[in-house]
Coordinates of C-alpha atoms and ligand atoms in Angstrom, one line a residue:
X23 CA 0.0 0.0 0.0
X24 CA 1.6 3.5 -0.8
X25 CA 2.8 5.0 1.9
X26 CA 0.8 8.4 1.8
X27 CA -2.6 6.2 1.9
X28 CA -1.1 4.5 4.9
X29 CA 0.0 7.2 6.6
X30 CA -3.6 9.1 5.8
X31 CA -5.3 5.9 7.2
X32 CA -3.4 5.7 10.4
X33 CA -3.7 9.3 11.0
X34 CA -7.9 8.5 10.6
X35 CA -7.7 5.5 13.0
X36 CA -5.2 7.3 15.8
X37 CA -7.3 9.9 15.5
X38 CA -10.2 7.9 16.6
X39 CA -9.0 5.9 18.8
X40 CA -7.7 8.9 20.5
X41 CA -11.4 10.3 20.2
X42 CA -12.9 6.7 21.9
X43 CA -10.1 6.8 24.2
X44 CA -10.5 10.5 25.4
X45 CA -14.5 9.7 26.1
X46 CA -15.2 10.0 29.5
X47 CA -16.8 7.5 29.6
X48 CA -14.9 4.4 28.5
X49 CA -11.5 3.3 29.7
X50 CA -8.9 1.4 27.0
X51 CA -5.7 -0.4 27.9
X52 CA -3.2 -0.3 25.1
X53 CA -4.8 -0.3 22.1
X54 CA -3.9 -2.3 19.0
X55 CA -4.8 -0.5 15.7
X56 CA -5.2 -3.4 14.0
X57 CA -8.4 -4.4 16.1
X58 CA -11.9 -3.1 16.2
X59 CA -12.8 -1.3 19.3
X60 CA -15.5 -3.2 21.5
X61 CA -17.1 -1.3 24.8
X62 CA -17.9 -3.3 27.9
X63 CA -20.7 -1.8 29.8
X64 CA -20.5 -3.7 33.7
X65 CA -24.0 -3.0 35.9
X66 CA -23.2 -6.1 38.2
X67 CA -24.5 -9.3 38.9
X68 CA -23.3 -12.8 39.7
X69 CA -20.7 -12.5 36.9
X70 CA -19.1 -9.5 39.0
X71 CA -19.4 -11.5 42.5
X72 CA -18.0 -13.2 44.4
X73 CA -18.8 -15.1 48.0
X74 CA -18.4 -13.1 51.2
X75 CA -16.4 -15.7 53.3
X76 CA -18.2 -13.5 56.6
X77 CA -21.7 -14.6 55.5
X78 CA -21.7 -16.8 52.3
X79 CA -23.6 -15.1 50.5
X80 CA -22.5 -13.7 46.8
X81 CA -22.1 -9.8 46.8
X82 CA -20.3 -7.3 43.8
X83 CA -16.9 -7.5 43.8
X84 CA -15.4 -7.2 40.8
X85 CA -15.0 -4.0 38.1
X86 CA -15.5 -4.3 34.4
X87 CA -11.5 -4.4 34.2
X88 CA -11.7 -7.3 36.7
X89 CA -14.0 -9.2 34.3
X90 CA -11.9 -8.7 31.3
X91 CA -8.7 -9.5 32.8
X92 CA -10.3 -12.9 33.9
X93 CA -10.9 -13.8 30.1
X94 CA -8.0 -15.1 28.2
X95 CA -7.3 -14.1 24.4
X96 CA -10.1 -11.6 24.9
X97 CA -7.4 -8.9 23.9
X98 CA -6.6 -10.9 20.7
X99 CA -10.1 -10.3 19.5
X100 CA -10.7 -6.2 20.1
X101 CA -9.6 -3.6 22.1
X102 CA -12.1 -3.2 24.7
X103 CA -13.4 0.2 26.5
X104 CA -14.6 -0.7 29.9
X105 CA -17.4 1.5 30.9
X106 CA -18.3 0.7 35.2
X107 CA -22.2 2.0 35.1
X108 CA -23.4 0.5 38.4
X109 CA -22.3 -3.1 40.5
X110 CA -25.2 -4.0 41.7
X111 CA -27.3 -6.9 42.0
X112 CA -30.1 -7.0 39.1
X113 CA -32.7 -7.7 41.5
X114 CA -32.0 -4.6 42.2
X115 CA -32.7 -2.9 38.8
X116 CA -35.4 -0.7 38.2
X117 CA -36.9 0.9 34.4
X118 CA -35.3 4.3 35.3
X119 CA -31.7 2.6 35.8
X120 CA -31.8 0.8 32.9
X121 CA -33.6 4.3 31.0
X122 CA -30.0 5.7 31.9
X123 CA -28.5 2.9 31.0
X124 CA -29.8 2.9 27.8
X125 CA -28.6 6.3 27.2
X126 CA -24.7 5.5 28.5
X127 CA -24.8 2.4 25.9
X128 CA -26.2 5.2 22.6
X129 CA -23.1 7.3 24.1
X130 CA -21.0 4.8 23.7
X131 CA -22.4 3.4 20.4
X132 CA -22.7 7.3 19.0
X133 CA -18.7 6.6 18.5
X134 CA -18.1 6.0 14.8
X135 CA -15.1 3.5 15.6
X136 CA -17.1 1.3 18.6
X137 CA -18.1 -1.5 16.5
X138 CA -20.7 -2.9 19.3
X139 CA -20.9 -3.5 22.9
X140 CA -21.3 -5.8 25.6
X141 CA -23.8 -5.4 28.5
X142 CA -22.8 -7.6 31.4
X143 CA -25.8 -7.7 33.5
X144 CA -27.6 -10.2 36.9
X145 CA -28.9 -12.6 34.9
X146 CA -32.3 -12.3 37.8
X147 CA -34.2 -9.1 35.2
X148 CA -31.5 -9.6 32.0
X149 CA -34.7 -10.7 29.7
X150 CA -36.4 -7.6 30.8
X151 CA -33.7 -5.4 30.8
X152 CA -32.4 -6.2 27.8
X153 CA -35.6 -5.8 26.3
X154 CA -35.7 -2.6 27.7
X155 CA -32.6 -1.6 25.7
X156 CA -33.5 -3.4 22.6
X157 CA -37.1 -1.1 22.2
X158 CA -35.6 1.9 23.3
X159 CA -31.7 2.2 22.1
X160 CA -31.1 4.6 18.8
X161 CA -28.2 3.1 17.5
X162 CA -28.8 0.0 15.2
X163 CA -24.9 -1.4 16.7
X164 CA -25.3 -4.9 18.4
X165 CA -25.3 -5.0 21.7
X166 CA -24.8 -8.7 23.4
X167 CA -26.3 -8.7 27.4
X168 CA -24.3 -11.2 28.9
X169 CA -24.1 -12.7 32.6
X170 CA -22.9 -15.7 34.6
X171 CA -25.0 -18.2 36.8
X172 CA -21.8 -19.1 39.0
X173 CA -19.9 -16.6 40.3
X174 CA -16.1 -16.1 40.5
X175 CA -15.9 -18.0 43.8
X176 CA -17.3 -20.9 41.8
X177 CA -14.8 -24.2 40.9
X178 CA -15.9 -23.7 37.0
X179 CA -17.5 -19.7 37.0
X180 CA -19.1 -19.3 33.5
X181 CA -18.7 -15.6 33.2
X182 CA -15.5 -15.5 31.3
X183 CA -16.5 -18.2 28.3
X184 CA -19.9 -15.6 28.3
X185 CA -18.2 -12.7 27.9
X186 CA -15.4 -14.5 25.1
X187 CA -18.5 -15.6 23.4
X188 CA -20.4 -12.0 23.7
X189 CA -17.3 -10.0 21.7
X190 CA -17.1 -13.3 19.5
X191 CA -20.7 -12.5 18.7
X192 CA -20.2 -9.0 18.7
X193 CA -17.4 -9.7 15.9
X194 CA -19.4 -11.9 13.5
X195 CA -20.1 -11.3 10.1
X196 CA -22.9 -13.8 10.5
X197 CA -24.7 -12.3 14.0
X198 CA -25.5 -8.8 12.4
X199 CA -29.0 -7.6 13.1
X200 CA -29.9 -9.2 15.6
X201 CA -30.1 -6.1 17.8
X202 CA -30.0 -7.0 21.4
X203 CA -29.2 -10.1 22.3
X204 CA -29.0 -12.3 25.4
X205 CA -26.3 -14.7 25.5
X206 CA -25.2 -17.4 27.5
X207 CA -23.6 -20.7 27.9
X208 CA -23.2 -20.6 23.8
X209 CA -26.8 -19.8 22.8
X210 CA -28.2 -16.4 21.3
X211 CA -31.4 -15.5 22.6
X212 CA -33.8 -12.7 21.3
X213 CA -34.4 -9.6 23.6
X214 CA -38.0 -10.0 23.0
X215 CA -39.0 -13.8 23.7
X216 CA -35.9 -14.8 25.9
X217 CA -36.4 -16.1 29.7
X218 CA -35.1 -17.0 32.5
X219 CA -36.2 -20.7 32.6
X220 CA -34.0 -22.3 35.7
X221 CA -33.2 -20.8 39.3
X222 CA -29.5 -22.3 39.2
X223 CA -28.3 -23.6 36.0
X224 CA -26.0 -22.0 33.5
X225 CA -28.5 -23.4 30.6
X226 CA -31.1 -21.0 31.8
X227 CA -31.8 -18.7 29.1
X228 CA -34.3 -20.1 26.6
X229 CA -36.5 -18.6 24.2
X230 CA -38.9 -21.7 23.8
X231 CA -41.3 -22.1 21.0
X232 CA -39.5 -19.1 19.3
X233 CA -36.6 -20.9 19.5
X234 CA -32.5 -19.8 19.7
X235 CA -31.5 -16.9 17.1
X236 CA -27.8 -18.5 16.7
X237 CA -25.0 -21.0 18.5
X238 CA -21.6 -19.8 19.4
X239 CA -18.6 -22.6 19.9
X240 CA -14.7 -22.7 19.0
X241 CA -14.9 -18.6 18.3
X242 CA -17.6 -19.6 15.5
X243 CA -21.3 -18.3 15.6
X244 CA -23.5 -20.9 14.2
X245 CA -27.0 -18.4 12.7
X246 CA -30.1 -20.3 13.0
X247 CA -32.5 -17.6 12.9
X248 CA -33.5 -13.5 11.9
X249 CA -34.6 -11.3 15.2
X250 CA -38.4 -10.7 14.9
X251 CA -39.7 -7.1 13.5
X252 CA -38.6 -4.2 15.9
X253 CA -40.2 -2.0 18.3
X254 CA -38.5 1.0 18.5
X255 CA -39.3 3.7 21.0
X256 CA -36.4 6.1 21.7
X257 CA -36.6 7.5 24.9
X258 CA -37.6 11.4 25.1
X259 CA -34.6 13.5 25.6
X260 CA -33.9 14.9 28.3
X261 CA -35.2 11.7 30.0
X262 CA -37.5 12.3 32.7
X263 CA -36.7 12.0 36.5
X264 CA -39.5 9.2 36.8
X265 CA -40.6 6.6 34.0
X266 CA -44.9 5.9 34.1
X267 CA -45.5 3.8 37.6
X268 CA -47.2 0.7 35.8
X269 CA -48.0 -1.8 38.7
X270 CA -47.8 -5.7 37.5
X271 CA -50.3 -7.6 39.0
X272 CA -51.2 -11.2 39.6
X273 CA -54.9 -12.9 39.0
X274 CA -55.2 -16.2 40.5
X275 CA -57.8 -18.7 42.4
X276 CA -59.7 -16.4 44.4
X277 CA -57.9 -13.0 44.0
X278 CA -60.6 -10.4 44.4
X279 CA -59.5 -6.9 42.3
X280 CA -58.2 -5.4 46.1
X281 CA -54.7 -4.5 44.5
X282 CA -55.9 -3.5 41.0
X283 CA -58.1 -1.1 43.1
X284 CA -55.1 -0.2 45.6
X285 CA -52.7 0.3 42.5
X286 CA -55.9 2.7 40.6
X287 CA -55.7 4.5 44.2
X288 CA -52.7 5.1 44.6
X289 CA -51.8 6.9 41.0
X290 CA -51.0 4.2 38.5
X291 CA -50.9 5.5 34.8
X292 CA -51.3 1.6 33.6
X293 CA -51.8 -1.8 34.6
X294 CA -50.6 -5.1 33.8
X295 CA -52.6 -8.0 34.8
X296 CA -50.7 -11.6 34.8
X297 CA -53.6 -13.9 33.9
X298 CA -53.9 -17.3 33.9
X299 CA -54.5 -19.2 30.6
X300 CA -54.9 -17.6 27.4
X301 CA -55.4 -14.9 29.7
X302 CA -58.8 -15.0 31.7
X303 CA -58.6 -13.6 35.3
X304 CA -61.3 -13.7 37.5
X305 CA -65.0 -12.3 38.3
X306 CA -64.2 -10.0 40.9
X307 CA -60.4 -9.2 39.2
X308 CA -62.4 -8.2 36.3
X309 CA -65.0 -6.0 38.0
X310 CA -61.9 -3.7 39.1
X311 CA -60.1 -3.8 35.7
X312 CA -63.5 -2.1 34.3
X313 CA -63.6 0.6 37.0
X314 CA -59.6 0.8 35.7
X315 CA -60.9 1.2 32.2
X316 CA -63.5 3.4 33.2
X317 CA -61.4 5.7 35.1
X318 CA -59.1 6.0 31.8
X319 CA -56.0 3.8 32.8
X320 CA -54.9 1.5 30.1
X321 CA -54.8 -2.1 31.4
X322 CA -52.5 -4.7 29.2
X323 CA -53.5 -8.2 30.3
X324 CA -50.7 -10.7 29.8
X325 CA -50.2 -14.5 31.2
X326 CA -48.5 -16.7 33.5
X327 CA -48.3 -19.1 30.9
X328 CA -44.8 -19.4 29.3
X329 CA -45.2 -20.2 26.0
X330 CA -48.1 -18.8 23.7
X331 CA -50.2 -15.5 23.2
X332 CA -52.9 -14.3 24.7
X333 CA -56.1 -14.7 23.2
X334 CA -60.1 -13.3 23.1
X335 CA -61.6 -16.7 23.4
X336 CA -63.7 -16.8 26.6
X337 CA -66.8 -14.7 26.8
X338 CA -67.4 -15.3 30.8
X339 CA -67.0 -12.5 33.2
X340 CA -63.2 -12.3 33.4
X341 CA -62.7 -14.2 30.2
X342 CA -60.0 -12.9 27.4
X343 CA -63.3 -12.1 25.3
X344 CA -65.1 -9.8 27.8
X345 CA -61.7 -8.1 28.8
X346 CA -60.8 -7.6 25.3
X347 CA -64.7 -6.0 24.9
X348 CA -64.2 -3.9 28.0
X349 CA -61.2 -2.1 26.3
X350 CA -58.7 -3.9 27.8
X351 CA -54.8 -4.4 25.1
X352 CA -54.0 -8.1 24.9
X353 CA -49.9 -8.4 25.1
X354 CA -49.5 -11.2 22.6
X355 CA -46.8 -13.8 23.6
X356 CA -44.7 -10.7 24.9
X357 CA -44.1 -12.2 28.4
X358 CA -45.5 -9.6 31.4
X359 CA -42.6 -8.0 32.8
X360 CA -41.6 -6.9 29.1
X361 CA -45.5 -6.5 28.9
X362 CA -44.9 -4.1 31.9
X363 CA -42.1 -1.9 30.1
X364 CA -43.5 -2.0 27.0
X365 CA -46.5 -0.1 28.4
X366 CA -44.4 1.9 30.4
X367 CA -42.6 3.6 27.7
X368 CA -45.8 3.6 25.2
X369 CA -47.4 5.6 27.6
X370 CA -44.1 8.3 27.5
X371 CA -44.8 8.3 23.5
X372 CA -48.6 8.2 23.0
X373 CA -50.2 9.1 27.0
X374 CA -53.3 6.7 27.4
X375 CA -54.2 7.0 23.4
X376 CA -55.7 3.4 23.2
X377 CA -55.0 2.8 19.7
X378 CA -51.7 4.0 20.0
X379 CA -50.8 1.6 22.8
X380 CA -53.3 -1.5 21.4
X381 CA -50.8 -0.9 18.1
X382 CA -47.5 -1.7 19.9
X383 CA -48.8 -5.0 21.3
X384 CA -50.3 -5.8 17.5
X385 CA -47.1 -7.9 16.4
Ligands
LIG406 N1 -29.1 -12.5 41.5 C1 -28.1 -12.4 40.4 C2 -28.5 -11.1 39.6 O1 -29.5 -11.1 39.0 C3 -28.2 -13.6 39.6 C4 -27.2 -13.7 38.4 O2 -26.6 -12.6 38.0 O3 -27.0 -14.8 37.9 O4 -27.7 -10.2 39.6

């Protein structure tokens, strides 16, 4: 190559690597200029744990730095910018964390030379999480969510093959578009249909009927299927100091509407009620989902069920029929915790408009 087109081209790529490394956002060790640059964004969870020897139990205890430096060959792959957003627990996670998280990961992504970027994440609200950043993110970059079911106090901790395998994904020609992703123990799950399906076990994350989007193994990724059609609602900018308070609540043998009614008096702009079935609830739950309606307060009614949508087929009191009639938005097969978020940040875009909200559960 003559040297003037070299020199022109390493002057482009010092220059913006010196852009991604002055961020203040992201740190790089040295960086290679022959490699792509990757982000890691670290919130916590088992991955970044370890057990307290004083009580047993496993708290933070690792940096994003710490996580990469436990993975070897990662730096063969990509330079990677650490970014330390929070360490906490994701039981702990709530929609307005992960609205600024969201931001942090378009700040990151805005940089023309970050290629994509990692999200490691407690694996306890990762499929809702993720799902949160996979409806609300700008940038069109892939972003891999990635955890660890054993933490790295464990004999065999899984974080470090997790995280080789996110920048692998992250890397490959043949994992572009799947947007977010969830990823672990090899498999590529969908934001949008992926859950957690096992209290303990690294195989956790499945995405059942909808089935796996690829396979990753020997620093190949295996595609086996294209994401589903977007939803894409950008958060407003600046982002508000609270997202919509959208109670979920449960219907179930003998429930009897008091918490619908407690979450109507006390302010909620929406509700989501988990029902049973194809997604019936009961008599008396139904009485105080009309009063909801009535009142003006969008109710989405989702299911317990794992696998399958929710459906208008029974016209008794309480039945997917009647709360359909009654004005009620039927989630599909989008489980209800993403159900919850989903309704959370329609109402941000379209306030209580019922066909505007009915239209992001259509697909
Ligand atoms: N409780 C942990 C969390 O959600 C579980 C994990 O990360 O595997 O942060």
């Amino acid at each position: 190559m003559p040297r003037t087109i070299l020199t022109v081209l390493t002057l482009v790529l010092s220059t913006s690597i010196a852009a991604a490394r002055d961020a203040p956002e992201l740190t790089f060790g040295t960086i290679d200029p022959a490699l792509p640059l990757v982000a890691i964004i670290a919130t916590g969870g088992t991955i970044a744990e370890r057990t307290d020897p004083a009580t047993g139990g496993a708290v933070p205890a690792l940096s994003g730095d710490d996580l990469i430096k436990a993975v070897p060959g990662l730096s063969t792959l990509a330079n990677i910018g650490v970014l330390n957003f929070s360490d906490i627990d994701s039981s702990q996670m709530t929609p307005a964390l992960w609205a600024r998280l969201s931001g942090a990961v378009d700040r990151v992504l805005a940089r023309e030379d970050i290629v994509g970027a990692v999200v490691t994440h407690g694996t306890d609200t990762m499929a809702e999480g993720a799902y949160f950043l996979d409806l609300t993110l700008r940038s069109d970059k892939p972003v891999v969510v990635t955890g660890a079911m054993r933490d790295a106090s464990d004999p065999s901790p899984d974080g470090p093959g997790n995280l080789l395998n996110a920048v692998t994904q992250l890397l490959s020609p043949s994992a572009q578009g799947w947007g977010v992703t969830v990823t672990l123990n090899g498999y590529v799950n969908a934001a949008r249909d992926v859950r957690k399906t096992q209290t303990t076990n690294v195989q956790t994350f499945t995405s059942g009927e909808k089935g796996y989007l690829g396979y990753i193994y020997g620093g190949m990724v295996q595609r086996f299927n294209d994401r589903g059609r977007r939803t894409d609602l950008a958060l407003p900018e600046p982002l508000p100091d609270s997202l919509p308070d959208v109670p979920l609540i449960s219907s179930y043998a003998g429930s009897d509407g008091r918490l619908v009614r407690h979450a109507v008096e006390t302010g909620a702009a929406g509700l989501v009620i988990v029902g049973v079935g194809a997604g019936n609830v009961d008599a008396e739950t139904f009485a105080a989902v009309q009063e909801a309606l009535h009142k003006g307060i969008p109710v989405v009614i989702s299911t317990r069920v794992p696998h399958g949508a929710v459906e208008p087929i029974y016209g008794d009191k309480g039945g997917g029929r009647t709360l359909l009639d009654a004005g009620a938005i039927l989630a599909g097969d989008l489980s209800a915790p993403k159900a919850r978020l989903l309704l959370m940040v329609g109402l941000m875009h379209h306030g209580t408009d019922h066909d505007g909200l009915r239209a992001l559960f259509s697909h």
